mmCIF file of C-alpha atoms and ligand atoms in Angstrom:
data_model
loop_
_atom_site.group_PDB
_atom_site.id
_atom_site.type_symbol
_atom_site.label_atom_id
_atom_site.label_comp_id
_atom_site.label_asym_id
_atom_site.label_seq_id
_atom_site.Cartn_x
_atom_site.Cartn_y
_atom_site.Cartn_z
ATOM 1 C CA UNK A 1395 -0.628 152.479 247.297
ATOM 2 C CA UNK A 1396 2.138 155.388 247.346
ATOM 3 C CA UNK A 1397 3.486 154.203 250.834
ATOM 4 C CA UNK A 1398 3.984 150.412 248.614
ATOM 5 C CA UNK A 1399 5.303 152.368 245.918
ATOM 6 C CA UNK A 1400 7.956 153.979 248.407
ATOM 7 C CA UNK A 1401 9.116 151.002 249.959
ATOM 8 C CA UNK A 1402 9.514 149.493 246.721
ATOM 9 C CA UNK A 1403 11.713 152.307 245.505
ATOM 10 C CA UNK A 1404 13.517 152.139 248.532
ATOM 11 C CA UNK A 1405 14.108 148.362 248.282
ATOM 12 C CA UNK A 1406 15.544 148.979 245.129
ATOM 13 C CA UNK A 1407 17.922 151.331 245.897
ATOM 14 C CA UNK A 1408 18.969 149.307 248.978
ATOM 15 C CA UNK A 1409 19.607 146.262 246.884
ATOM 16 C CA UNK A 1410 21.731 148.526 244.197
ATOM 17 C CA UNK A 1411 23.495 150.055 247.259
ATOM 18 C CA UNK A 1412 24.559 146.600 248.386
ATOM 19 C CA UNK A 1413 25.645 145.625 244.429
ATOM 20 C CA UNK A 1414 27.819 148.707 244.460
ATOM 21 C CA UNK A 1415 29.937 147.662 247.418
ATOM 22 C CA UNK A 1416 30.018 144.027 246.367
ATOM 23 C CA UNK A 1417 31.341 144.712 243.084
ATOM 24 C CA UNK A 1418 33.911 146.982 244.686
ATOM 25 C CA UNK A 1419 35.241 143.464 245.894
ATOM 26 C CA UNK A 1420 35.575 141.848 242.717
ATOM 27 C CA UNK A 1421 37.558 145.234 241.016
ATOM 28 C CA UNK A 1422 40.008 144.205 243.722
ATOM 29 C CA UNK A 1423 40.255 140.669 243.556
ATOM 30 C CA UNK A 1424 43.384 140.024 242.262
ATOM 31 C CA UNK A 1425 44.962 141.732 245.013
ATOM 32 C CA UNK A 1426 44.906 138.930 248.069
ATOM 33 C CA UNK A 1427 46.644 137.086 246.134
ATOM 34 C CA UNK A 1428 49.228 139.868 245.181
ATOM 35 C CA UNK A 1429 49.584 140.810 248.747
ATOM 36 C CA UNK A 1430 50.076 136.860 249.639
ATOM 37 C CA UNK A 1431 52.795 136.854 247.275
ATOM 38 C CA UNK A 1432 54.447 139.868 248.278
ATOM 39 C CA UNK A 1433 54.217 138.387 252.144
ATOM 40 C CA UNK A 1434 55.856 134.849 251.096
ATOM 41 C CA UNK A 1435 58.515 136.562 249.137
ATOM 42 C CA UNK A 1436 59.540 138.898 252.220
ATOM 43 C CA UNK A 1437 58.994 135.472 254.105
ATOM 44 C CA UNK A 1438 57.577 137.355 256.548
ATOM 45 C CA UNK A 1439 55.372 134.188 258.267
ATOM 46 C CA UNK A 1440 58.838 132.540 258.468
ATOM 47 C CA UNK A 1441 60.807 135.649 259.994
ATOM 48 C CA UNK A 1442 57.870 135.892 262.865
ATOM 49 C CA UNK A 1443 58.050 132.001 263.217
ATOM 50 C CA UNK A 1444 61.899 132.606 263.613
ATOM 51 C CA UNK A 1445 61.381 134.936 266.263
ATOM 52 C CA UNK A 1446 59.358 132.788 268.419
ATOM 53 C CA UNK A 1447 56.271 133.387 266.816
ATOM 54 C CA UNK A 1448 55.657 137.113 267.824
ATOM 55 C CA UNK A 1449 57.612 140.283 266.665
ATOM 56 C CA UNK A 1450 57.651 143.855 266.768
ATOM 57 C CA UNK A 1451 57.200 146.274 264.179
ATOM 58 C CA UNK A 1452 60.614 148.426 263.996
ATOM 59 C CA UNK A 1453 62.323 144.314 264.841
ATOM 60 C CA UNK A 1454 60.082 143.266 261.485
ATOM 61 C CA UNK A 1455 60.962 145.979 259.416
ATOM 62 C CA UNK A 1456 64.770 145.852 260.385
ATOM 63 C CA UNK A 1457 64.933 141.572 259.704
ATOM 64 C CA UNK A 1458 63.423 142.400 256.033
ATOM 65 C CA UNK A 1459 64.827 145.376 255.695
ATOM 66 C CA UNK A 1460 61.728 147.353 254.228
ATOM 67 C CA UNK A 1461 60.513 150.517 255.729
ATOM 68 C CA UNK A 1462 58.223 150.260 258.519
ATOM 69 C CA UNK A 1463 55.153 152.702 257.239
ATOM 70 C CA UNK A 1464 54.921 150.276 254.200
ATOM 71 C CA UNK A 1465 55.319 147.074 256.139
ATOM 72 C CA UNK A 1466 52.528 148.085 258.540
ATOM 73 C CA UNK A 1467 50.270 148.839 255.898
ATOM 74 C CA UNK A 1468 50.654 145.181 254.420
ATOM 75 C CA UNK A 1469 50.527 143.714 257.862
ATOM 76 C CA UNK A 1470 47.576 145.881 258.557
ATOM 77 C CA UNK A 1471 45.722 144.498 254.817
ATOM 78 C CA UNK A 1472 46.981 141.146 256.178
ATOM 79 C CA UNK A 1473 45.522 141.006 259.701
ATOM 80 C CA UNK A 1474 42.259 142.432 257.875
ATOM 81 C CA UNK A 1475 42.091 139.363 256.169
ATOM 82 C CA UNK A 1476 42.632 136.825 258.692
ATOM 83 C CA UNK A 1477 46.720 136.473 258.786
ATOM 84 C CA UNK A 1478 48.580 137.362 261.782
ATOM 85 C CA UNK A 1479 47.095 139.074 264.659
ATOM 86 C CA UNK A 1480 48.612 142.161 266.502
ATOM 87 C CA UNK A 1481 49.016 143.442 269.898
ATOM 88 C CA UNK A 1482 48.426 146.135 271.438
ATOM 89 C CA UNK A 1483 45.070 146.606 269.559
ATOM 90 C CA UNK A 1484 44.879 150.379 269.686
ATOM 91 C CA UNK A 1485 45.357 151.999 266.797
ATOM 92 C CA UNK A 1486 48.155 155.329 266.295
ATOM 93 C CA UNK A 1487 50.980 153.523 268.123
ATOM 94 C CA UNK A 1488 52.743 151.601 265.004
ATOM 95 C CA UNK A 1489 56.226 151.314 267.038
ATOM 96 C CA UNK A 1490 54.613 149.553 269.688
ATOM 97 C CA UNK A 1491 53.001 147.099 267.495
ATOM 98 C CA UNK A 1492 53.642 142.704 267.343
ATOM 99 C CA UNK A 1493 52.723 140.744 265.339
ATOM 100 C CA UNK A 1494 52.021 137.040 266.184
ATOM 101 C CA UNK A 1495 50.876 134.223 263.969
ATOM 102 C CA UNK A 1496 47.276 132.542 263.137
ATOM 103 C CA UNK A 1497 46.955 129.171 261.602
ATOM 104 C CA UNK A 1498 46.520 130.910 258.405
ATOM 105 C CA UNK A 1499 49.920 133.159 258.409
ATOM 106 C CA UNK A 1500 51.356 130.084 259.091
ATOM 107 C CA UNK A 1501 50.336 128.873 255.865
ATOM 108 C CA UNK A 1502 52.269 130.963 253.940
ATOM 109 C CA UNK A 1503 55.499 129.243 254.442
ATOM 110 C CA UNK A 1504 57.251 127.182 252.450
ATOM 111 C CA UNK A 1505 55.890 123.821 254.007
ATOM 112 C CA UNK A 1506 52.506 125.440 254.026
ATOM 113 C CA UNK A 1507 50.581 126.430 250.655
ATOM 114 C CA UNK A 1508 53.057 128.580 250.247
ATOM 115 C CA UNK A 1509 54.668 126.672 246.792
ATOM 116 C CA UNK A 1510 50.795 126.946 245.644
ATOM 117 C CA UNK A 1511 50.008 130.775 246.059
ATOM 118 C CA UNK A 1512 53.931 131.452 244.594
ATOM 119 C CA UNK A 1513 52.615 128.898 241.227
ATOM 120 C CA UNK A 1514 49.237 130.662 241.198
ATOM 121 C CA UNK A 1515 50.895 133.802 241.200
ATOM 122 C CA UNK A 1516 53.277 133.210 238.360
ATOM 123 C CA UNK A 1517 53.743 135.523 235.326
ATOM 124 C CA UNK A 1518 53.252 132.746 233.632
ATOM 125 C CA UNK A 1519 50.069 131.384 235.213
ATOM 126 C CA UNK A 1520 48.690 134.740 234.516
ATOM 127 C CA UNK A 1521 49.222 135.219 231.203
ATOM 128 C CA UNK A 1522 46.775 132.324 230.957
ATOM 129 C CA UNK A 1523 44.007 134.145 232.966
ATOM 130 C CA UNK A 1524 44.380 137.282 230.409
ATOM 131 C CA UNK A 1525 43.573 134.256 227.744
ATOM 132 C CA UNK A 1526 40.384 133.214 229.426
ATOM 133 C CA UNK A 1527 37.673 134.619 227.244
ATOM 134 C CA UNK A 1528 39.697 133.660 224.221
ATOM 135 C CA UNK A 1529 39.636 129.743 225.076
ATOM 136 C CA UNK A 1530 36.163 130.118 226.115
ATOM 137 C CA UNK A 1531 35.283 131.333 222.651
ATOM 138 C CA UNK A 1532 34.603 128.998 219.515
ATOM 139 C CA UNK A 1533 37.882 130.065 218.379
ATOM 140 C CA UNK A 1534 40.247 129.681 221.062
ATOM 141 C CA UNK A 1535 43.844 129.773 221.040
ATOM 142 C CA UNK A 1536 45.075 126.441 220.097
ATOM 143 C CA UNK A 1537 47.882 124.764 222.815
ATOM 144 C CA UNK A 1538 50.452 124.717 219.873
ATOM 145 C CA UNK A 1539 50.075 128.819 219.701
ATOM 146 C CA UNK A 1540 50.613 128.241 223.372
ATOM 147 C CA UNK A 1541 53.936 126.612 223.040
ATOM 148 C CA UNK A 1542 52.131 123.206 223.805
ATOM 149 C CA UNK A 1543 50.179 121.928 226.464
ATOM 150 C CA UNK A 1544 51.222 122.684 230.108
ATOM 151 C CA UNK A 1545 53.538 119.623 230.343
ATOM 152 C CA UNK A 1546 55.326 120.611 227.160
ATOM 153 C CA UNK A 1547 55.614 124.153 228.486
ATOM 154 C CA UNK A 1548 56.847 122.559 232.068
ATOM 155 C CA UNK A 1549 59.791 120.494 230.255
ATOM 156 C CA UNK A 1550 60.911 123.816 227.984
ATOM 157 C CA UNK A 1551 60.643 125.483 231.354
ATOM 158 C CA UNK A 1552 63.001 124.498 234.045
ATOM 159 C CA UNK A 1553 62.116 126.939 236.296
ATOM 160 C CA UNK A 1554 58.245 126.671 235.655
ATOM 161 C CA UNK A 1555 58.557 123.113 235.923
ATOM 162 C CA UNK A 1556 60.201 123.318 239.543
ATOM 163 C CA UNK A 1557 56.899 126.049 240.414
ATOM 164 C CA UNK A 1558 55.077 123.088 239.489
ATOM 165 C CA UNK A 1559 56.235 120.407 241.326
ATOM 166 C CA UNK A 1560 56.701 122.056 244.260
ATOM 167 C CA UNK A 1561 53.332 123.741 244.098
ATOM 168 C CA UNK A 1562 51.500 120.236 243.528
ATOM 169 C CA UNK A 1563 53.911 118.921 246.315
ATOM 170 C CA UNK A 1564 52.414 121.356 248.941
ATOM 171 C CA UNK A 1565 48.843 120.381 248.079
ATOM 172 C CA UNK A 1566 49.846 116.792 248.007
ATOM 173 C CA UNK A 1567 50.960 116.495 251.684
ATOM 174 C CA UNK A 1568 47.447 118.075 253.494
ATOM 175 C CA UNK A 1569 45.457 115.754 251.174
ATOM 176 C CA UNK A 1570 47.291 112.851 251.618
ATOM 177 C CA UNK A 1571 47.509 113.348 255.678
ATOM 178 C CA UNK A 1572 43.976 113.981 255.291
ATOM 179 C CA UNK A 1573 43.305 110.660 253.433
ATOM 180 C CA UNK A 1574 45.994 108.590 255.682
ATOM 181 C CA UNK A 1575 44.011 110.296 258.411
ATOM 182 C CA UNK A 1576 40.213 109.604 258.109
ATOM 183 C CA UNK A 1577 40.393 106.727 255.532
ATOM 184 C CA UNK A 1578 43.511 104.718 256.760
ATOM 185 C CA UNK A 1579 41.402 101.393 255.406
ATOM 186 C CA UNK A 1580 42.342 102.697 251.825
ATOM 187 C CA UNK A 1581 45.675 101.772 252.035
ATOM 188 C CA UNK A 1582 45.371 98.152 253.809
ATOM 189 C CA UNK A 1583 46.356 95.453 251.891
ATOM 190 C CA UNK A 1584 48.478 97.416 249.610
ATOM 191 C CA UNK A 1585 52.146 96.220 249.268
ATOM 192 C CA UNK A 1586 52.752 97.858 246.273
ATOM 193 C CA UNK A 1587 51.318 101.259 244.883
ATOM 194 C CA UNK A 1588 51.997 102.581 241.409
ATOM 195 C CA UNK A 1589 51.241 106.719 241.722
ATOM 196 C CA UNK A 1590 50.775 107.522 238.543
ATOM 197 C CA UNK A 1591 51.334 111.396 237.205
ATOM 198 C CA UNK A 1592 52.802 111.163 240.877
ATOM 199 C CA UNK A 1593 54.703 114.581 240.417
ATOM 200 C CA UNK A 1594 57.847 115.082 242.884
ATOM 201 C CA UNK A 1595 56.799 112.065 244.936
ATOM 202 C CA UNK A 1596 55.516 114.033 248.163
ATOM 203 C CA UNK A 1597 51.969 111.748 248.248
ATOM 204 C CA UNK A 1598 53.758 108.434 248.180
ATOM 205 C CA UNK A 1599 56.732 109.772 250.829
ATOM 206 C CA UNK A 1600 54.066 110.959 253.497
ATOM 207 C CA UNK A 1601 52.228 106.901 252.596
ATOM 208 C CA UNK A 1602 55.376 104.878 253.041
ATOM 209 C CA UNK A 1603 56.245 107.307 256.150
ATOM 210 C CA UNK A 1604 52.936 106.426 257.697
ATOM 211 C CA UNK A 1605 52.184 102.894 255.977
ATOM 212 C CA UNK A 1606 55.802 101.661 256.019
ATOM 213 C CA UNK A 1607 54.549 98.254 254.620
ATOM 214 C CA UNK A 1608 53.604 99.777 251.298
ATOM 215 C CA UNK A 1609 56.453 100.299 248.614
ATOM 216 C CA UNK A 1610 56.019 102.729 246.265
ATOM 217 C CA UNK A 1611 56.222 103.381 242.345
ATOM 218 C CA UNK A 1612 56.416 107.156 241.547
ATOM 219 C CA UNK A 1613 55.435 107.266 238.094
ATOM 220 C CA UNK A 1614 56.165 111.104 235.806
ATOM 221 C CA UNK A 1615 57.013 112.068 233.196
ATOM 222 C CA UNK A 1616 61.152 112.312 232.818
ATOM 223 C CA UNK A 1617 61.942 115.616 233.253
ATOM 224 C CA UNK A 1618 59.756 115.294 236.802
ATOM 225 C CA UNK A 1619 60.771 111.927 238.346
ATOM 226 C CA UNK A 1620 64.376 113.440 237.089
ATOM 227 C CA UNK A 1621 64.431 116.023 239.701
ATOM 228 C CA UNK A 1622 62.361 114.282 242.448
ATOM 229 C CA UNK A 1623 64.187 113.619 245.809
ATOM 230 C CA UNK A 1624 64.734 109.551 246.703
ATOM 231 C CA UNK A 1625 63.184 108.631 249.539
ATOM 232 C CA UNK A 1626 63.930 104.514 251.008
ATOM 233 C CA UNK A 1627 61.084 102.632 249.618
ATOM 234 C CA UNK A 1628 59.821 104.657 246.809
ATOM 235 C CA UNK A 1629 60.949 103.662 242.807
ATOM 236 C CA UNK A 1630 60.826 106.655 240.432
ATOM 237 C CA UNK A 1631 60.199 105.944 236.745
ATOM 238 C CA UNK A 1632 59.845 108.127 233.691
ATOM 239 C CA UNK A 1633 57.274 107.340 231.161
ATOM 240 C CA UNK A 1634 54.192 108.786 229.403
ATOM 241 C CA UNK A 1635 50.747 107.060 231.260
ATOM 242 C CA UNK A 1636 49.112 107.080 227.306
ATOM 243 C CA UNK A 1637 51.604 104.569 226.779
ATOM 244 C CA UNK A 1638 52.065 102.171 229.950
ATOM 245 C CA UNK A 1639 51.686 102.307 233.221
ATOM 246 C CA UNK A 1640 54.205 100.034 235.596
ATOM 247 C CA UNK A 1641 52.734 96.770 237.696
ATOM 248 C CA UNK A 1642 51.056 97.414 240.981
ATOM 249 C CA UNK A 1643 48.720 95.757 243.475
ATOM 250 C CA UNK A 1644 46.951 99.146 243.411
ATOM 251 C CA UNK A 1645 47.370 102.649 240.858
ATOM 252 C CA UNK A 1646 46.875 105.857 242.713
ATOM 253 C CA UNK A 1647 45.695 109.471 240.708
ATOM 254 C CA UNK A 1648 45.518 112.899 242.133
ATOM 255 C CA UNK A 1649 44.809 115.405 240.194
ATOM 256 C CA UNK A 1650 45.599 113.945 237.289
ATOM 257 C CA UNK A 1651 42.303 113.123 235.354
ATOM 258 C CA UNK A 1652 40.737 116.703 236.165
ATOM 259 C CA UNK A 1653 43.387 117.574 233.905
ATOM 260 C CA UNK A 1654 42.134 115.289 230.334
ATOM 261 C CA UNK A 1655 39.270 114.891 228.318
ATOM 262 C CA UNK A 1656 36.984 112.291 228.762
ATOM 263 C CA UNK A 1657 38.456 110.249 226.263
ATOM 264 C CA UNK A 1658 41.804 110.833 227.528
ATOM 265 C CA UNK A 1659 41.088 109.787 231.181
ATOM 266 C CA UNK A 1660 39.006 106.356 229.537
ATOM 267 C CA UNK A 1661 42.779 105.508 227.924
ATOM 268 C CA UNK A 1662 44.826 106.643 231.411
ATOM 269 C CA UNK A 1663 42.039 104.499 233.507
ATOM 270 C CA UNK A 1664 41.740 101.177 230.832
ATOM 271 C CA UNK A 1665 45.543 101.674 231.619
ATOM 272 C CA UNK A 1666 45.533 101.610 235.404
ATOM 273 C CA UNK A 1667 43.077 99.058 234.982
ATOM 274 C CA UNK A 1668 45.507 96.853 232.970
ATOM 275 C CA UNK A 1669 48.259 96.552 235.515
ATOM 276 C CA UNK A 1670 46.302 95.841 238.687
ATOM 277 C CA UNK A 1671 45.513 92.374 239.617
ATOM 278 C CA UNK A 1672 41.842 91.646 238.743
ATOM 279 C CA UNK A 1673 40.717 90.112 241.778
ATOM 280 C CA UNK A 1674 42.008 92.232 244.326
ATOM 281 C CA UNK A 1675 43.354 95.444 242.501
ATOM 282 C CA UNK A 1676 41.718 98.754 242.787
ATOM 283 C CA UNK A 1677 42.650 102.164 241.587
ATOM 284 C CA UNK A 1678 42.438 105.160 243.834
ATOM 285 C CA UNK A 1679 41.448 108.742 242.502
ATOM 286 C CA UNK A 1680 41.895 111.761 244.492
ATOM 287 C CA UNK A 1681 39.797 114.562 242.813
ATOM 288 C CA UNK A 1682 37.516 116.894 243.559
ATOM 289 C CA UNK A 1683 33.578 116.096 243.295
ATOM 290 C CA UNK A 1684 31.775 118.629 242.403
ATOM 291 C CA UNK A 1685 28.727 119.393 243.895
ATOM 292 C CA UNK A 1686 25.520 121.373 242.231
ATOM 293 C CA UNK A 1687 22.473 123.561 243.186
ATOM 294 C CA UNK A 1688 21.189 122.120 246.592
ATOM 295 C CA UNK A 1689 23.687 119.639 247.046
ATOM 296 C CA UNK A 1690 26.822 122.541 247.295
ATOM 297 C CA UNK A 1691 29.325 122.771 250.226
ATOM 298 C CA UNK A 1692 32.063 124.513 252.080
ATOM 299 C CA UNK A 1693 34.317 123.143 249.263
ATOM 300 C CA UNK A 1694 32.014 124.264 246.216
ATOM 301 C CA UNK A 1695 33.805 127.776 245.845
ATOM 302 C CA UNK A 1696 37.033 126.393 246.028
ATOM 303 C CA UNK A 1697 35.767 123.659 243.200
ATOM 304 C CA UNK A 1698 34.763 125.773 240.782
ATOM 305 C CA UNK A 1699 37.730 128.430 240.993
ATOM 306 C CA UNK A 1700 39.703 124.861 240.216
ATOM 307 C CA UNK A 1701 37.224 124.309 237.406
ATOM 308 C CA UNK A 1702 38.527 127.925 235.653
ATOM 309 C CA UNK A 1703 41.853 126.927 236.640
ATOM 310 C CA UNK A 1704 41.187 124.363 234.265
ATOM 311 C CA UNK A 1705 40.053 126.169 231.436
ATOM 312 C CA UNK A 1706 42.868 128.469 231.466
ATOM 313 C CA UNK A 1707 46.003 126.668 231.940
ATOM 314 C CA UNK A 1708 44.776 122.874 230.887
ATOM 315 C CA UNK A 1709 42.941 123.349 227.696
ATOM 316 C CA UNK A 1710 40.804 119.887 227.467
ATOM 317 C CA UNK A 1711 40.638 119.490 231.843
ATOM 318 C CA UNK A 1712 37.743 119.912 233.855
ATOM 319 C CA UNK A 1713 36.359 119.410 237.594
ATOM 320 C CA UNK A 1714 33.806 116.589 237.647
ATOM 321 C CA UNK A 1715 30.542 115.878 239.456
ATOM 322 C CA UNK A 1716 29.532 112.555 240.729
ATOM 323 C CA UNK A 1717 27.839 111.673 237.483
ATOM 324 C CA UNK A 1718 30.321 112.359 235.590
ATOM 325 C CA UNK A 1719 32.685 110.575 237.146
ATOM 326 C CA UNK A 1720 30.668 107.558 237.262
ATOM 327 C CA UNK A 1721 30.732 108.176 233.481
ATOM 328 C CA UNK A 1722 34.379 107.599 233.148
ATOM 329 C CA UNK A 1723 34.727 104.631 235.220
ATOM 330 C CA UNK A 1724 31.597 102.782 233.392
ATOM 331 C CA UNK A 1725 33.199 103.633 230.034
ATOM 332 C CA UNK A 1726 36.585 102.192 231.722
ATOM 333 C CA UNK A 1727 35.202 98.859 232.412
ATOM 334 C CA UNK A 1728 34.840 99.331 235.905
ATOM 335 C CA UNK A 1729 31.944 97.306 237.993
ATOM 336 C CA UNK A 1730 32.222 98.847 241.291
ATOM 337 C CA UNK A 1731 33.441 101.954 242.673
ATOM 338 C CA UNK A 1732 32.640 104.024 246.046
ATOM 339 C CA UNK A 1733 33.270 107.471 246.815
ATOM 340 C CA UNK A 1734 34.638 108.797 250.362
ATOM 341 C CA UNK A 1735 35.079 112.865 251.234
ATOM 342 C CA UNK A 1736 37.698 113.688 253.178
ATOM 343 C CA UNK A 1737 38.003 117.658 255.229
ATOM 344 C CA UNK A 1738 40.091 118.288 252.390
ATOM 345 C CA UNK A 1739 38.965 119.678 248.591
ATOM 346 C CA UNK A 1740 39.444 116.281 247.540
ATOM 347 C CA UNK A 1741 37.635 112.691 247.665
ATOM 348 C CA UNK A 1742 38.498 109.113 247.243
ATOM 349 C CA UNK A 1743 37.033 107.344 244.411
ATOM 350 C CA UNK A 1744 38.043 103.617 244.993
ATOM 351 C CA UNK A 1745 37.228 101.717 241.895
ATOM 352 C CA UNK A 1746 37.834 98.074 241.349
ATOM 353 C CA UNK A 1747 37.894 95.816 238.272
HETATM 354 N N1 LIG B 1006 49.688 113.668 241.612
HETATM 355 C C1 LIG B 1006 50.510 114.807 241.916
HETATM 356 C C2 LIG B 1006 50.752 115.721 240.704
HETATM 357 C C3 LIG B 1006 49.522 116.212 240.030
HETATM 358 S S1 LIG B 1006 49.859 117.311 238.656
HETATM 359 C C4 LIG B 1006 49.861 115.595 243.032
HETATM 360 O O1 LIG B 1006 48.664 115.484 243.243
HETATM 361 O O2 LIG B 1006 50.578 116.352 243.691
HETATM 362 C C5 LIG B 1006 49.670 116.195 237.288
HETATM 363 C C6 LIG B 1006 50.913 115.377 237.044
HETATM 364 O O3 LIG B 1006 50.677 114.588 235.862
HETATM 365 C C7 LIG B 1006 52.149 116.207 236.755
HETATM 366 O O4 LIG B 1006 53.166 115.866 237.651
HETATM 367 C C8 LIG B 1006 52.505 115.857 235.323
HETATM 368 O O5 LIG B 1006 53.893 115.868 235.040
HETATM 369 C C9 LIG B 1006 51.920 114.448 235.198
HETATM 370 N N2 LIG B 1006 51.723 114.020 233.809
HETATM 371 C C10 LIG B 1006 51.244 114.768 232.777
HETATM 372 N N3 LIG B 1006 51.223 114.034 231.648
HETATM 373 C C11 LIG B 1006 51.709 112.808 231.970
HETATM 374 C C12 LIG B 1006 51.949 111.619 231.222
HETATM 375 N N4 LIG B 1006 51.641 111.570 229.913
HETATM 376 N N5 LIG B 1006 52.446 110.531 231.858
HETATM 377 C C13 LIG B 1006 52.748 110.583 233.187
HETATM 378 N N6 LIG B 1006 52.529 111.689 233.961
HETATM 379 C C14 LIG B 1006 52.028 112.786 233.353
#
């Protein structure tokens, strides 16, 4: 009876040993993403790249011109974490130290997820995340206190509005390589594609790169398509999707109805619907689907951190499971829809009048 006792106690104290050190991880959590942001903004992934893809540390510190005690101690927080590797591996010999790349220091440059982290990041985007318990509560800070909704605050924000686009653009070109990739039977058939809430374009340039048969309509609002590089076989056109949404043999959506209401995304989709032919058009949504309890994956984390993201910054958005989605495209008018994953953090829901 005492020796159960003991081992009792002792399991307790193990199990509050191990809660001490985890939550030691969450006091610090903001600061990968700090450190990220201080690495893209020295561009160091790009200066190692430039180098041939290995560099010393006195060569490092002279290209960014920082000193090289600090600059070891970020690579040395960086390496920890999975970016960039070093050589020699002894420790205590600093000015002998390179630095090479890993496929994850690679992402940190500008045609990587680098756009994404620098958005993320953004004074801006985290003055939102000091909000969070405030919109979660019954009496939550209206979007007009905010200075209206994140699109609003985008077009009285030139400079916020580029983070944006340029942020969604680096996400855009992974998922749609992934989709053109593992699912190239989505696109067949298409001639013409209406991407709707398309942002700078990047989703329909990589298609019409890959599927040169398509021809693509990049649909935004003005002040995006206004700023979006042309690109030989893709329209841009400025509108509002509540409105109308232009003719197409098919609509495409990413990441666009994780950011509306129900209600909202019935009116976008009885939209798409609308324009596509009835026997033969389909609409394409690339969103996350979120997965619960037994049924959660390698993407789940990465779903629900997208799923906060949406409480803070979009107000009405939120990530949807399966169910829900089905929902949406019932209450749409759909009759048939099927759902494909992709090694991305997004799916594609093909649904068809
Ligand atoms: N599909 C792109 C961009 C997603 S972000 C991508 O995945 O990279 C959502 C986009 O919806 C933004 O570009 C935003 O400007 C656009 N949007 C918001 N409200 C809109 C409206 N009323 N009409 C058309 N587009 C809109």
């Amino acid at each position: 009876m005492e020796a159960k006792k003991k081992s009792q106690a002792n399991e307790k104290k193990e199990e509050e040993r191990a809660a001490l050190l985890e939550i030691w991880k969450y006091a610090f959590a903001f600061q990968p993403l700090a450190v990220l942001k201080c690495a893209i903004e020295l561009q160091i992934s790009e200066t190692v790249e430039r180098h041939g893809g290995s560099i010393a540390l006195p060569d490092l510190s002279t290209a960014l011109r920082c000193s090289p005690s600090a600059l070891h101690r970020i690579m040395r927080y960086l390496i920890h974490h999975g970016f960039f590797q070093q050589t020699p591996t002894i420790p205590h010999q600093e000015s002998s130290l390179c630095y090479t790349q890993t496929p994850l220091s690679r992402l940190l440059s500008k045609d990587g997820m680098a756009p994404f982290i620098l958005l993320q990041s953004s004074p801006a985007e985290l003055v939102s995340w000091h909000g969070l318990s405030r919109r979660v509560s019954a009496n939550g800070v209206d979007s007009a206190a905010r200075g209206g909704d994140a699109w609003e605050r985008a077009a009285a924000d030139p400079d916020h509005n580029k983070l944006i686009n340029d942020a969604m653009a680096s996400h855009a070109r992974f998922a749609m390589s992934a989709i053109i990739d593992q699912h190239p039977e989505v696109f067949q058939g298409i001639t013409s594609l209406v991407d709707v809430g398309g942002g700078d374009g990047t989703a329909l340039r990589t298609l019409v790169k890959a599927c040169p048969w398509v021809r693509g309509v990049n649909y935004d609002r003005p002040q995006v398509v206004s700023v979006a590089p042309l690109c030989h076989g893709v329209d841009q056109v400025g509108g509002d999707m509540f409105e109308m949404v232009p003719k197409g043999d098919a609509v495409f959506l990413m990441w666009v109805l994780h950011n509306w209401s129900d209600e909202e995304c019935i009116r976008i989709l009885r939209n798409c619907m609308g324009v596509i032919p009835k026997n033969k058009g389909k609409v394409i949504i690339v969103e996350a689907v979120v997965k619960e309890g037994e049924g959660e994956d390698e993407f789940s984390k990465i779903h629900l951190a997208l799923d906060m993201v949406m409480i803070a910054h979009m107000e009405k958005g939120k990530e949807r499971t399966f169910k829900e989605w089905e929902y949406l495209l019932n209450e749409a008018g759909f009759t048939k829809y099927t759902v494909k994953d992709s090694w991305n953090i997004v799916s594609v829901i093909e649904a068809y009048p």
